[in-house]
Coordinates of C-alpha atoms and ligand atoms in Angstrom, one line a residue:
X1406 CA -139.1 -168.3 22.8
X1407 CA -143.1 -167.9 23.4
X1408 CA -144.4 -164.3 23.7
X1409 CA -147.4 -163.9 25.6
X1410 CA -149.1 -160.4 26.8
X1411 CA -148.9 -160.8 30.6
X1412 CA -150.5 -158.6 32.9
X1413 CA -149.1 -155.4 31.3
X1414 CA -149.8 -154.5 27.9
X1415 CA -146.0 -155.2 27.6
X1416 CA -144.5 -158.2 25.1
X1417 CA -143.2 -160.6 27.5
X1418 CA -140.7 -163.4 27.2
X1419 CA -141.8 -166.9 28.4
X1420 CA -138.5 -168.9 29.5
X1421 CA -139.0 -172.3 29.5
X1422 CA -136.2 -174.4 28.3
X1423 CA -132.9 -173.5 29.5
X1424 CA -129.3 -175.0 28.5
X1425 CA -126.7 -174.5 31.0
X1426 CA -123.0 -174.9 30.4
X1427 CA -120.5 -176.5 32.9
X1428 CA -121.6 -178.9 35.3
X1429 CA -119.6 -177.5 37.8
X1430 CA -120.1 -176.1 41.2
X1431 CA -122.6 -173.0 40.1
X1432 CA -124.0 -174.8 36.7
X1433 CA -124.9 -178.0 38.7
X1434 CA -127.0 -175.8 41.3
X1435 CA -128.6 -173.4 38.6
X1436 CA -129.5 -176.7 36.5
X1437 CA -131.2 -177.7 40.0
X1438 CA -132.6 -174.6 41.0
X1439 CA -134.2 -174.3 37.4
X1440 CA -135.5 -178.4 37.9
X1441 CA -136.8 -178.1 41.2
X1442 CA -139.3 -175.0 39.7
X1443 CA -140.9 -176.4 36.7
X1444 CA -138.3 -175.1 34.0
X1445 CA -136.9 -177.6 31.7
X1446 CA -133.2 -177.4 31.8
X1447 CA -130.1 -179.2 29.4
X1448 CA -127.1 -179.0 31.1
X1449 CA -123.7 -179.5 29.4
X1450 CA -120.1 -180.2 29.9
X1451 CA -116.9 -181.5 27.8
X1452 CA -117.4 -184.9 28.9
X1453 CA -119.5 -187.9 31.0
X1454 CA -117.5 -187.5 33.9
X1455 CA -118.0 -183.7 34.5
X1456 CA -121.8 -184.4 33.7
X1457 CA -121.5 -187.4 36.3
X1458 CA -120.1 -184.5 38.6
X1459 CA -123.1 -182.4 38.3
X1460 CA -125.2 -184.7 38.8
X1461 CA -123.6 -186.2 41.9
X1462 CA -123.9 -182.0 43.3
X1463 CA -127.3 -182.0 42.5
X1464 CA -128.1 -185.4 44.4
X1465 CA -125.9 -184.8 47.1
X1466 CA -128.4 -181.1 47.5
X1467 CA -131.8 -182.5 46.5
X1468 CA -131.1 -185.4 49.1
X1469 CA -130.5 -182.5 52.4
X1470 CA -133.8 -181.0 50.7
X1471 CA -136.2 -184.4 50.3
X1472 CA -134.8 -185.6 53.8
X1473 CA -136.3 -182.3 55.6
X1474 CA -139.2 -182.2 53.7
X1475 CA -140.4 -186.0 54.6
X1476 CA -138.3 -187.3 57.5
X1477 CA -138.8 -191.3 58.1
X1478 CA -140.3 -191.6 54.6
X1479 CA -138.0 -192.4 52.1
X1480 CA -140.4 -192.8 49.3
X1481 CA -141.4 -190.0 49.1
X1482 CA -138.0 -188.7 49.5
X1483 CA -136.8 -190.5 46.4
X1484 CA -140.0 -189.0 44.5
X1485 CA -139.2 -185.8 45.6
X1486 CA -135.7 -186.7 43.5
X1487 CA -136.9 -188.3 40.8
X1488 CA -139.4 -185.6 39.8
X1489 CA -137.0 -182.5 40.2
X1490 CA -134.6 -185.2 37.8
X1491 CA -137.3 -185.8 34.8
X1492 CA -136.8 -182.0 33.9
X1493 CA -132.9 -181.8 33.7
X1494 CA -131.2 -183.7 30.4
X1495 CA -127.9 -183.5 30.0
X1496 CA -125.7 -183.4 26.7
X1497 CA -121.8 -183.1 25.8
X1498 CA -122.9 -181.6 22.5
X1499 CA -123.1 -178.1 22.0
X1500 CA -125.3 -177.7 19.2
X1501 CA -128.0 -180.2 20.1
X1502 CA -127.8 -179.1 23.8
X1503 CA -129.2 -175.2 22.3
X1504 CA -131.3 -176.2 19.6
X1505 CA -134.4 -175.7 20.8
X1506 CA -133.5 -173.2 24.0
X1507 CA -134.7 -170.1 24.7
X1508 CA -132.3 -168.7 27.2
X1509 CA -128.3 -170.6 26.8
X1510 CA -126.5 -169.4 30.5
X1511 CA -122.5 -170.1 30.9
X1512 CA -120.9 -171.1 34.2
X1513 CA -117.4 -172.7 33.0
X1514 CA -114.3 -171.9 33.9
X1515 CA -113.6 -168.2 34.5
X1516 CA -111.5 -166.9 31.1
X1517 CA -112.5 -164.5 28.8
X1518 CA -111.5 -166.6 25.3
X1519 CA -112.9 -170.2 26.7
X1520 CA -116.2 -168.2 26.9
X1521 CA -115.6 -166.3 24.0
X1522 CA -115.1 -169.5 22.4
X1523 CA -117.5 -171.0 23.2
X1524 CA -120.4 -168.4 22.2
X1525 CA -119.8 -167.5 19.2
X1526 CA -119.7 -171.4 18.2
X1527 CA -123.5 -171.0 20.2
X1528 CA -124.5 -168.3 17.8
X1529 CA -124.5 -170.2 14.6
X1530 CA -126.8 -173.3 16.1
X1531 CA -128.9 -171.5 19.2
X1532 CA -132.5 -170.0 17.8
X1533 CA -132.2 -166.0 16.8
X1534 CA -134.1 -165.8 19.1
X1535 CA -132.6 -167.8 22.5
X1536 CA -131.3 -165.2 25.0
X1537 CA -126.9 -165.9 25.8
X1538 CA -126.6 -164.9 29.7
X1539 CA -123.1 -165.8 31.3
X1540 CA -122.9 -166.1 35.5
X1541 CA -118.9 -164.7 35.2
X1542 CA -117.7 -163.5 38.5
X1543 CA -116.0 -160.5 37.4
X1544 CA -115.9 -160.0 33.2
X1545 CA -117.2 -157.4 31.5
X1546 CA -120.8 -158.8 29.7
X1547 CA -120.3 -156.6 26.9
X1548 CA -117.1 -158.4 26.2
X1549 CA -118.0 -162.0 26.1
X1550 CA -120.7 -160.7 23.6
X1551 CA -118.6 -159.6 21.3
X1552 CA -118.2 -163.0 19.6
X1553 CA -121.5 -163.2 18.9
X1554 CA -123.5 -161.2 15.7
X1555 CA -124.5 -158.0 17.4
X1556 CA -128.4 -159.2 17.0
X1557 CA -128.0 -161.3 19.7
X1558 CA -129.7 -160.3 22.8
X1559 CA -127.4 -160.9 26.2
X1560 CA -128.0 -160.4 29.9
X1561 CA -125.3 -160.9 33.1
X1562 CA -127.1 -163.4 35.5
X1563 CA -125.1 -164.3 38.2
X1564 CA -125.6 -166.8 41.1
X1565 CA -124.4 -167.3 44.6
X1566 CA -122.9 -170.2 45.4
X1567 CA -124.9 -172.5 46.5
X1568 CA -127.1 -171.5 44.8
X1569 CA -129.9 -173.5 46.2
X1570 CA -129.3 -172.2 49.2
X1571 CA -128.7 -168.7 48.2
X1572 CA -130.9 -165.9 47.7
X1573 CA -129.6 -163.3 45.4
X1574 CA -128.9 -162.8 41.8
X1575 CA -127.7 -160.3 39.9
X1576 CA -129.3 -158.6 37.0
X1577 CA -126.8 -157.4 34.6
X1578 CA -127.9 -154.9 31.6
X1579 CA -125.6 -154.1 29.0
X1580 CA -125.8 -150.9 26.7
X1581 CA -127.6 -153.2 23.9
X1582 CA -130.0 -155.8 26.6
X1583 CA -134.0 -154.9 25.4
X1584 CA -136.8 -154.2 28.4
X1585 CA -138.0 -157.3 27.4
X1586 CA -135.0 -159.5 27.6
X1587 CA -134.4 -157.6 31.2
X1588 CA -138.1 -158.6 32.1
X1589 CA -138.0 -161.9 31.2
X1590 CA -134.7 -162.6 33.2
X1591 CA -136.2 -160.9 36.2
X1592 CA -139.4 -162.8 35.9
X1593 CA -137.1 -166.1 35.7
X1594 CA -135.3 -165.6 38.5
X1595 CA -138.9 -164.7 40.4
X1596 CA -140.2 -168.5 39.3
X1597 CA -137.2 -169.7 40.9
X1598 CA -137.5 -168.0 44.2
X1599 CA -134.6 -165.7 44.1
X1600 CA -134.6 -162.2 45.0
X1601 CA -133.0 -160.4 42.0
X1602 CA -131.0 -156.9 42.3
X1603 CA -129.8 -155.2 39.4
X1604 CA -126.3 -153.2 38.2
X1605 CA -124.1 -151.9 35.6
X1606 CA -121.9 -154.3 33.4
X1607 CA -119.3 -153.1 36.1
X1608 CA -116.4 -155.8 37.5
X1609 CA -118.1 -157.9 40.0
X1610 CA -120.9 -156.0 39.7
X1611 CA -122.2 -155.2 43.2
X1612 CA -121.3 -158.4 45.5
X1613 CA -117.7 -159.8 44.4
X1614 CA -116.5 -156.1 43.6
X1615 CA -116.9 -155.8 47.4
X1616 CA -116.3 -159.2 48.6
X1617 CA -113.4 -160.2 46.3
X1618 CA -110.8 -157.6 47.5
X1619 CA -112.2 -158.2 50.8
X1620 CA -110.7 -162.5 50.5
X1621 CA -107.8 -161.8 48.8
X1622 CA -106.5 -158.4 51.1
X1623 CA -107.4 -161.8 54.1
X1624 CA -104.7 -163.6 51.9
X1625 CA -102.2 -160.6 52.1
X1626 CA -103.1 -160.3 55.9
X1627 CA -101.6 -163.9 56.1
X1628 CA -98.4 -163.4 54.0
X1629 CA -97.6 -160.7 56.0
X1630 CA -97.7 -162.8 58.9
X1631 CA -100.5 -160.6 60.7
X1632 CA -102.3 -163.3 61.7
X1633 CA -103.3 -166.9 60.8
X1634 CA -105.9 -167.7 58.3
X1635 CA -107.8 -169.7 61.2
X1636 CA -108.1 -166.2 63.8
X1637 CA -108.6 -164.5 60.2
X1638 CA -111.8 -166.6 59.6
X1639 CA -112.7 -166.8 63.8
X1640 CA -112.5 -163.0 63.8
X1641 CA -114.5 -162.0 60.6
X1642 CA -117.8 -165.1 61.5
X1643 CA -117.5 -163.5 65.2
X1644 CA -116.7 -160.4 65.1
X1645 CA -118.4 -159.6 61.8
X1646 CA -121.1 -161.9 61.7
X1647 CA -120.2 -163.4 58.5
X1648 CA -121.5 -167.2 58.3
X1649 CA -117.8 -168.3 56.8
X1650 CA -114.4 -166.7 57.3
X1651 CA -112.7 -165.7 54.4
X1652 CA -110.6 -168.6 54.0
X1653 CA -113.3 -171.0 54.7
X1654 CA -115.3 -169.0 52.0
X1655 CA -112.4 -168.7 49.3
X1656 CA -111.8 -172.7 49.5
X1657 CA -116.0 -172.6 49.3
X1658 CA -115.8 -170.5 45.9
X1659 CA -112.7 -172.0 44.1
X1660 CA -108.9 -171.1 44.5
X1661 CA -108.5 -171.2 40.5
X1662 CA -111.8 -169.2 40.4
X1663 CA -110.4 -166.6 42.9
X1664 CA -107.1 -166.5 41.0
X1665 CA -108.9 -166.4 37.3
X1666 CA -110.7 -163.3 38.8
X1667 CA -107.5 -161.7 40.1
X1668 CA -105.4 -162.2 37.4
X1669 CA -108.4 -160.7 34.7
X1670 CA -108.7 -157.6 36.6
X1671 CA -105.2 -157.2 36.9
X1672 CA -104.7 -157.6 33.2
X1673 CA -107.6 -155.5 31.9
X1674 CA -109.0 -153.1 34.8
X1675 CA -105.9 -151.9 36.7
X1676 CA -105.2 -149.6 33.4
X1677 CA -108.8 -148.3 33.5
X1678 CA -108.4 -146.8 37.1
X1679 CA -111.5 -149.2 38.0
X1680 CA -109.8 -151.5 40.4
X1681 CA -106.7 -150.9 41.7
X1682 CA -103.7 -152.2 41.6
X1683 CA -103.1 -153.1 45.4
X1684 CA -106.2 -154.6 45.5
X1685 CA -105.4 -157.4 43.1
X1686 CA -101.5 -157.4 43.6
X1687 CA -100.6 -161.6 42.6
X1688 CA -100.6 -163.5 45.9
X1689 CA -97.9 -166.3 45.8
X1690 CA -100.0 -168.0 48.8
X1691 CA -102.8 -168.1 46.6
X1692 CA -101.0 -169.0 43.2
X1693 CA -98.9 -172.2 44.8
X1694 CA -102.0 -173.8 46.0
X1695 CA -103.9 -173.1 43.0
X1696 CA -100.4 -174.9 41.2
X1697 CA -100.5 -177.8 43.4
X1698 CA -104.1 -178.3 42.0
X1699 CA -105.2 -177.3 45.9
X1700 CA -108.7 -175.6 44.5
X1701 CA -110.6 -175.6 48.1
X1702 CA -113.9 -177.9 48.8
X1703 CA -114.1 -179.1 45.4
X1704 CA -110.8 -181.0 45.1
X1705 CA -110.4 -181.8 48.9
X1706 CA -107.8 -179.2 50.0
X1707 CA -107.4 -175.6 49.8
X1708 CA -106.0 -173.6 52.4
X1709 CA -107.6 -176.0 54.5
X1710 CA -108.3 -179.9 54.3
X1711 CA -111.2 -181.4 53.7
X1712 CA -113.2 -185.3 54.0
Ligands
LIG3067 N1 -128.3 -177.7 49.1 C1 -129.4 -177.9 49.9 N2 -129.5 -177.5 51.1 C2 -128.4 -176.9 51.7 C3 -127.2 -176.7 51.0 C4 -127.2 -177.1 49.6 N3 -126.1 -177.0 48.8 N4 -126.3 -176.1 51.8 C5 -126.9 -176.0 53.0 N5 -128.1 -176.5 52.9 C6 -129.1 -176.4 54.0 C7 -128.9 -177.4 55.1 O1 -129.5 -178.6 54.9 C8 -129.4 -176.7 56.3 O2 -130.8 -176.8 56.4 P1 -131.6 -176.7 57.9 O3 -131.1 -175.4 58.5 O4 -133.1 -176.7 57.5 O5 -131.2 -177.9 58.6 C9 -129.2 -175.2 56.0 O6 -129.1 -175.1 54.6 C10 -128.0 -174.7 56.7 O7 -126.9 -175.5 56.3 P2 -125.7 -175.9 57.3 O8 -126.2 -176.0 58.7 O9 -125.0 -177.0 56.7 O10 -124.7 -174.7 57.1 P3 -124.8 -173.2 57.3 O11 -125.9 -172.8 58.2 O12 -123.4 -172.8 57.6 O13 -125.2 -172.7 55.9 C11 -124.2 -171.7 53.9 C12 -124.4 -173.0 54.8 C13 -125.6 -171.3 53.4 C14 -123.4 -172.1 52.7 C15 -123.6 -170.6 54.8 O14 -122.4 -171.1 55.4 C16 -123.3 -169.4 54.0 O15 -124.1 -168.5 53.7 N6 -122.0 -169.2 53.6 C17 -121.5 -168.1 52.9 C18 -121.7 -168.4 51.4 C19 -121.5 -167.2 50.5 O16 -121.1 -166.1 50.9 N7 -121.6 -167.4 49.2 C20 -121.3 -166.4 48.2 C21 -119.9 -166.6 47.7 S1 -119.5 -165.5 46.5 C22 -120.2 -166.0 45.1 O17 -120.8 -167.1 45.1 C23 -120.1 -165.2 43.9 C24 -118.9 -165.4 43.0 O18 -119.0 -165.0 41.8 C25 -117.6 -166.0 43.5
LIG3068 P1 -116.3 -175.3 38.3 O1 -114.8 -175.5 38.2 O2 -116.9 -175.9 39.5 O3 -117.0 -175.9 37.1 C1 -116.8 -175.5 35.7 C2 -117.3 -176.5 34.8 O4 -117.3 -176.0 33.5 C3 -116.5 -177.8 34.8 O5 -117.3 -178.9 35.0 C4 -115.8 -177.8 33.4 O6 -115.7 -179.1 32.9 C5 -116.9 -177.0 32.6 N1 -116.4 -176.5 31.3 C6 -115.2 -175.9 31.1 N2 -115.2 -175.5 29.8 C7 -116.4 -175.8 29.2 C8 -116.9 -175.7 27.9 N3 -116.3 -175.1 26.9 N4 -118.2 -176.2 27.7 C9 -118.9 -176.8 28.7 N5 -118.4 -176.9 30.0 C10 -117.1 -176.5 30.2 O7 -116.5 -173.7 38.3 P2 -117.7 -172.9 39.0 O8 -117.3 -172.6 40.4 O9 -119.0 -173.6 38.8 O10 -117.7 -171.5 38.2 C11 -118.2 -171.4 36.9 C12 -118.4 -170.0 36.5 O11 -119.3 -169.4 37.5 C13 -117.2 -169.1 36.5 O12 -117.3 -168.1 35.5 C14 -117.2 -168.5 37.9 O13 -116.5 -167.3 37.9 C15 -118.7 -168.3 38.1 N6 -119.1 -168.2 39.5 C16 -118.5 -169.0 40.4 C17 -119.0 -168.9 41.8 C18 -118.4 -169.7 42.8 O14 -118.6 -169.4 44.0 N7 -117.7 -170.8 42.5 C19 -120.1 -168.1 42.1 C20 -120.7 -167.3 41.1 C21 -120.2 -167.4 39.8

C-alpha cells in the first residue's frame, strides 16, 4: 500500500492493485469495473472454468459497452476490450493471487465458514498491510474478520448487481475500520464512478435489509396463491416503478444467494430481535428450485426460463 499526503494534511491510502475472489456474477463485474478505470486487478476462483466464467461476463459487458461507444468500427471496439483486459490477471492460487495486493475483496458464495475459511488462510500470505473487504449480502463484517489476527484492517464494500451498470456501493465500517482505511475505500469507489453511501455493520446494511424481505414476502404472496409471480412482477415495475419485478429480480440475483441470505438470518439474527422471524420464514417454493439447481439467470431457469 503507497501512502501519499493528498489534498488534506491527512495520510491517505493509494489502492492500486486489487485481488478479487470468485469469478462469479458480482466478482466478474467488480474485476471489470476496477479494469475499465485504471486499477490493476487479480481475480481468483477454485478453478479454469469458473475463471473462463468470469471472463466470458466480463466480455459479454465490455462488448454492450465498446459497441455504443464506436458503432460501425469494430477496431476500435476490440481495443476498447483489449485495453480494459491488459489490467485484469487471473489466478487459481490464493497466495500468489494476494502477494503483492493492497486491498483483497471477496464475492464467493454466500456462507459464513467458506469466507471464514478462506481469510484467515489470506492473513498469513497478503501484506500487513493489504486491506480484506468482503461484498456479503447480508453477514455481519465483524464476523468474517474474526479469522483473521485482529491487526488486520477490514471494510464492508458491497456492489449492485451489475455492477457496471449500477451506481451504488456501500460503505461498511466496523467498530475496529481506521479513517484511513474508510478514506481510501471511499476514494476507490470515487475512481470507479460509483456513488458510495455508508452504514453500520447492520444485516443487509441499508439496500437488501429493505429489498430482501421485500422478494422473499413476493414468494410468500405466491404460495399463498394471492397472485402469480408474473402479475406479482407486472404490478410492482408498473405500479411501483421498479425496472424488474421481484421475481424477475430474485432469478437476476441468485436463487441459492437469496436462500443463503435467508437461511443466515434465520439462524443467527431471528434470536437478536434484528430481523424477524416472519420475515425470513423458509419458503419451500424457493428451496425446491434452489434443490433442482434452478438458481435464476445464471443457470438458465429460475422461477422463470431463460435462452
Ligand atoms: N454491462 C454493460 N452494459 C449493460 C449491462 C451490463 N451488465 N446491463 C445493461 N447494460 C446497458 C445496456 O447496454 C443499455 O444501454 P443503452 O441504454 O445505452 O442502450 C442499458 O444498460 C440498459 O439496459 P437494457 O435496456 O438491457 O435493460 P434495462 O434498461 O432493463 O436495464 C438493468 C438493465 C440496469 C439491470 C435494470 O433492469 C435494473 O436496474 N434492474 C434492477 C437491478 C437491481 O435492482 N439490482 C440490485 C439487486 S440487489 C443486489 O445486487 C444486492 C445483493 O446483495 C443481492
Ligand atoms: P456466484 O455464484 O455468481 O459466484 C461465486 C463465485 O465464487 C463462483 O465462481 C465460485 O466458484 C467462487 N468461489 C466459491 N468459493 C470460492 C473460494 N473459496 N475461492 C475463490 N472463489 C470461490 O455468486 P455472486 O452472485 O457473484 O455472489 C458472490 C457474493 O456477492 C456473495 O457473498 C453474495 O451474497 C454477494 N452479492 C451478490 C449479489 C447478487 O446480486 N448476486 C449482489 C451483491 C452481493
Amino acid at each position: 500500500v503507497r501512502r501519499s499526503f493528498a489534498t488534506s494534511a491527512a495520510l491517505q491510502k493509494d489502492i492500486n492493485h486489487m485481488t478479487v475472489f470468485g469469478a462469479g456474477l458480482m466478482g466478474a463485474g467488480i474485476v471489470q469495473v476496477a479494469a475499465q478505470n485504471g486499477i490493476k486487478v487479480v481475480m481468483t476462483d477454485v478453478s479454469d472454468k469458473a475463471l473462463e466464467n468470469g471472463k466470458k461476463i466480463i466480455t459479454k459487458s465490455l462488448t454492450r459497452i465498446a459497441r455504443k461507444a464506436h458503432p460501425e468500427d469494430e477496431a476500435a471496439q476490440k481495443s476498447l476490450i483489449d485495453k480494459v483486459f491488459e489490467n485484469i490477471s487471473t489466478s487459481t492460487s490464493p497466495d500468489e493471487a494476494v502477494k503483492s495486493s493492497d486491498l483483497v475483496l471477496e464475492a464467493i458464495v454466500e456462507n459464513i465458514k467458506v469466507k471464514q475459511e478462506l481469510f484467515s488462510k489470506l492473513d498469513k500470505s497478503a501484506p500487513k498491510d493489504a486491506i480484506f473487504a468482503s461484498n456479503t449480502s447480508s453477514l455481519s463484517i465483524t464476523d468474517i474478520a474474526q479469522s483473521t489476527e485482529p491487526s488486520r484492517q477490514w471494510i464492508g464494500w458491497h456492489w449492485f448487481n451489475p455492477p457496471p451498470q449500477m451506481k451504488l456501493v456501500e460503505i461498511i465500517k466496523t467498530e475496529k475500520t481506521s479513517e484511513e482505511t474508510y478514506r481510501a475505500l471511499a476514494d476507490l469507489s470515487k475512481r470507479m464512478k460509483k456513488t458510495a453511501v455508508s452504514c453500520k455493520d447492520t444485516p443487509g446494511f441499508i439496500v437488501n435489509r429493505l429489498l430482501v424481505p421485500y422478494m422473499l414476502e413476493a414468494v410468500r404472496m405466491v404460495e399463498r396463491g394471492e397472485a402469480s409471480a408474473e402479475d406479482v412482477d407486472v404490478a410492482m415495475k408498473l405500479g411501483a416503478g421498479y425496472p424488474m419485478g421481484p421475481f424477475e429480480l430474485s432469478d437476476f440475483v441468485g436463487l441459492d444467494t437469496l436462500s443463503h441470505i435467508s437461511r443466515g438470518w434465520r439462524d443467527s439474527r431471528v434470536e437478536t430481535g434484528e430481523i424477524s422471524a416472519e420475515a425470513v420464514k423458509e419458503s419451500p417454493l424457493l428451496e425446491q428450485l434452489v434443490k433442482e439447481n434452478k438458481l435464476g439467470r445464471k443457470t438458465g431457469e429460475g422461477f422463470r426460463k431463460y435462452d
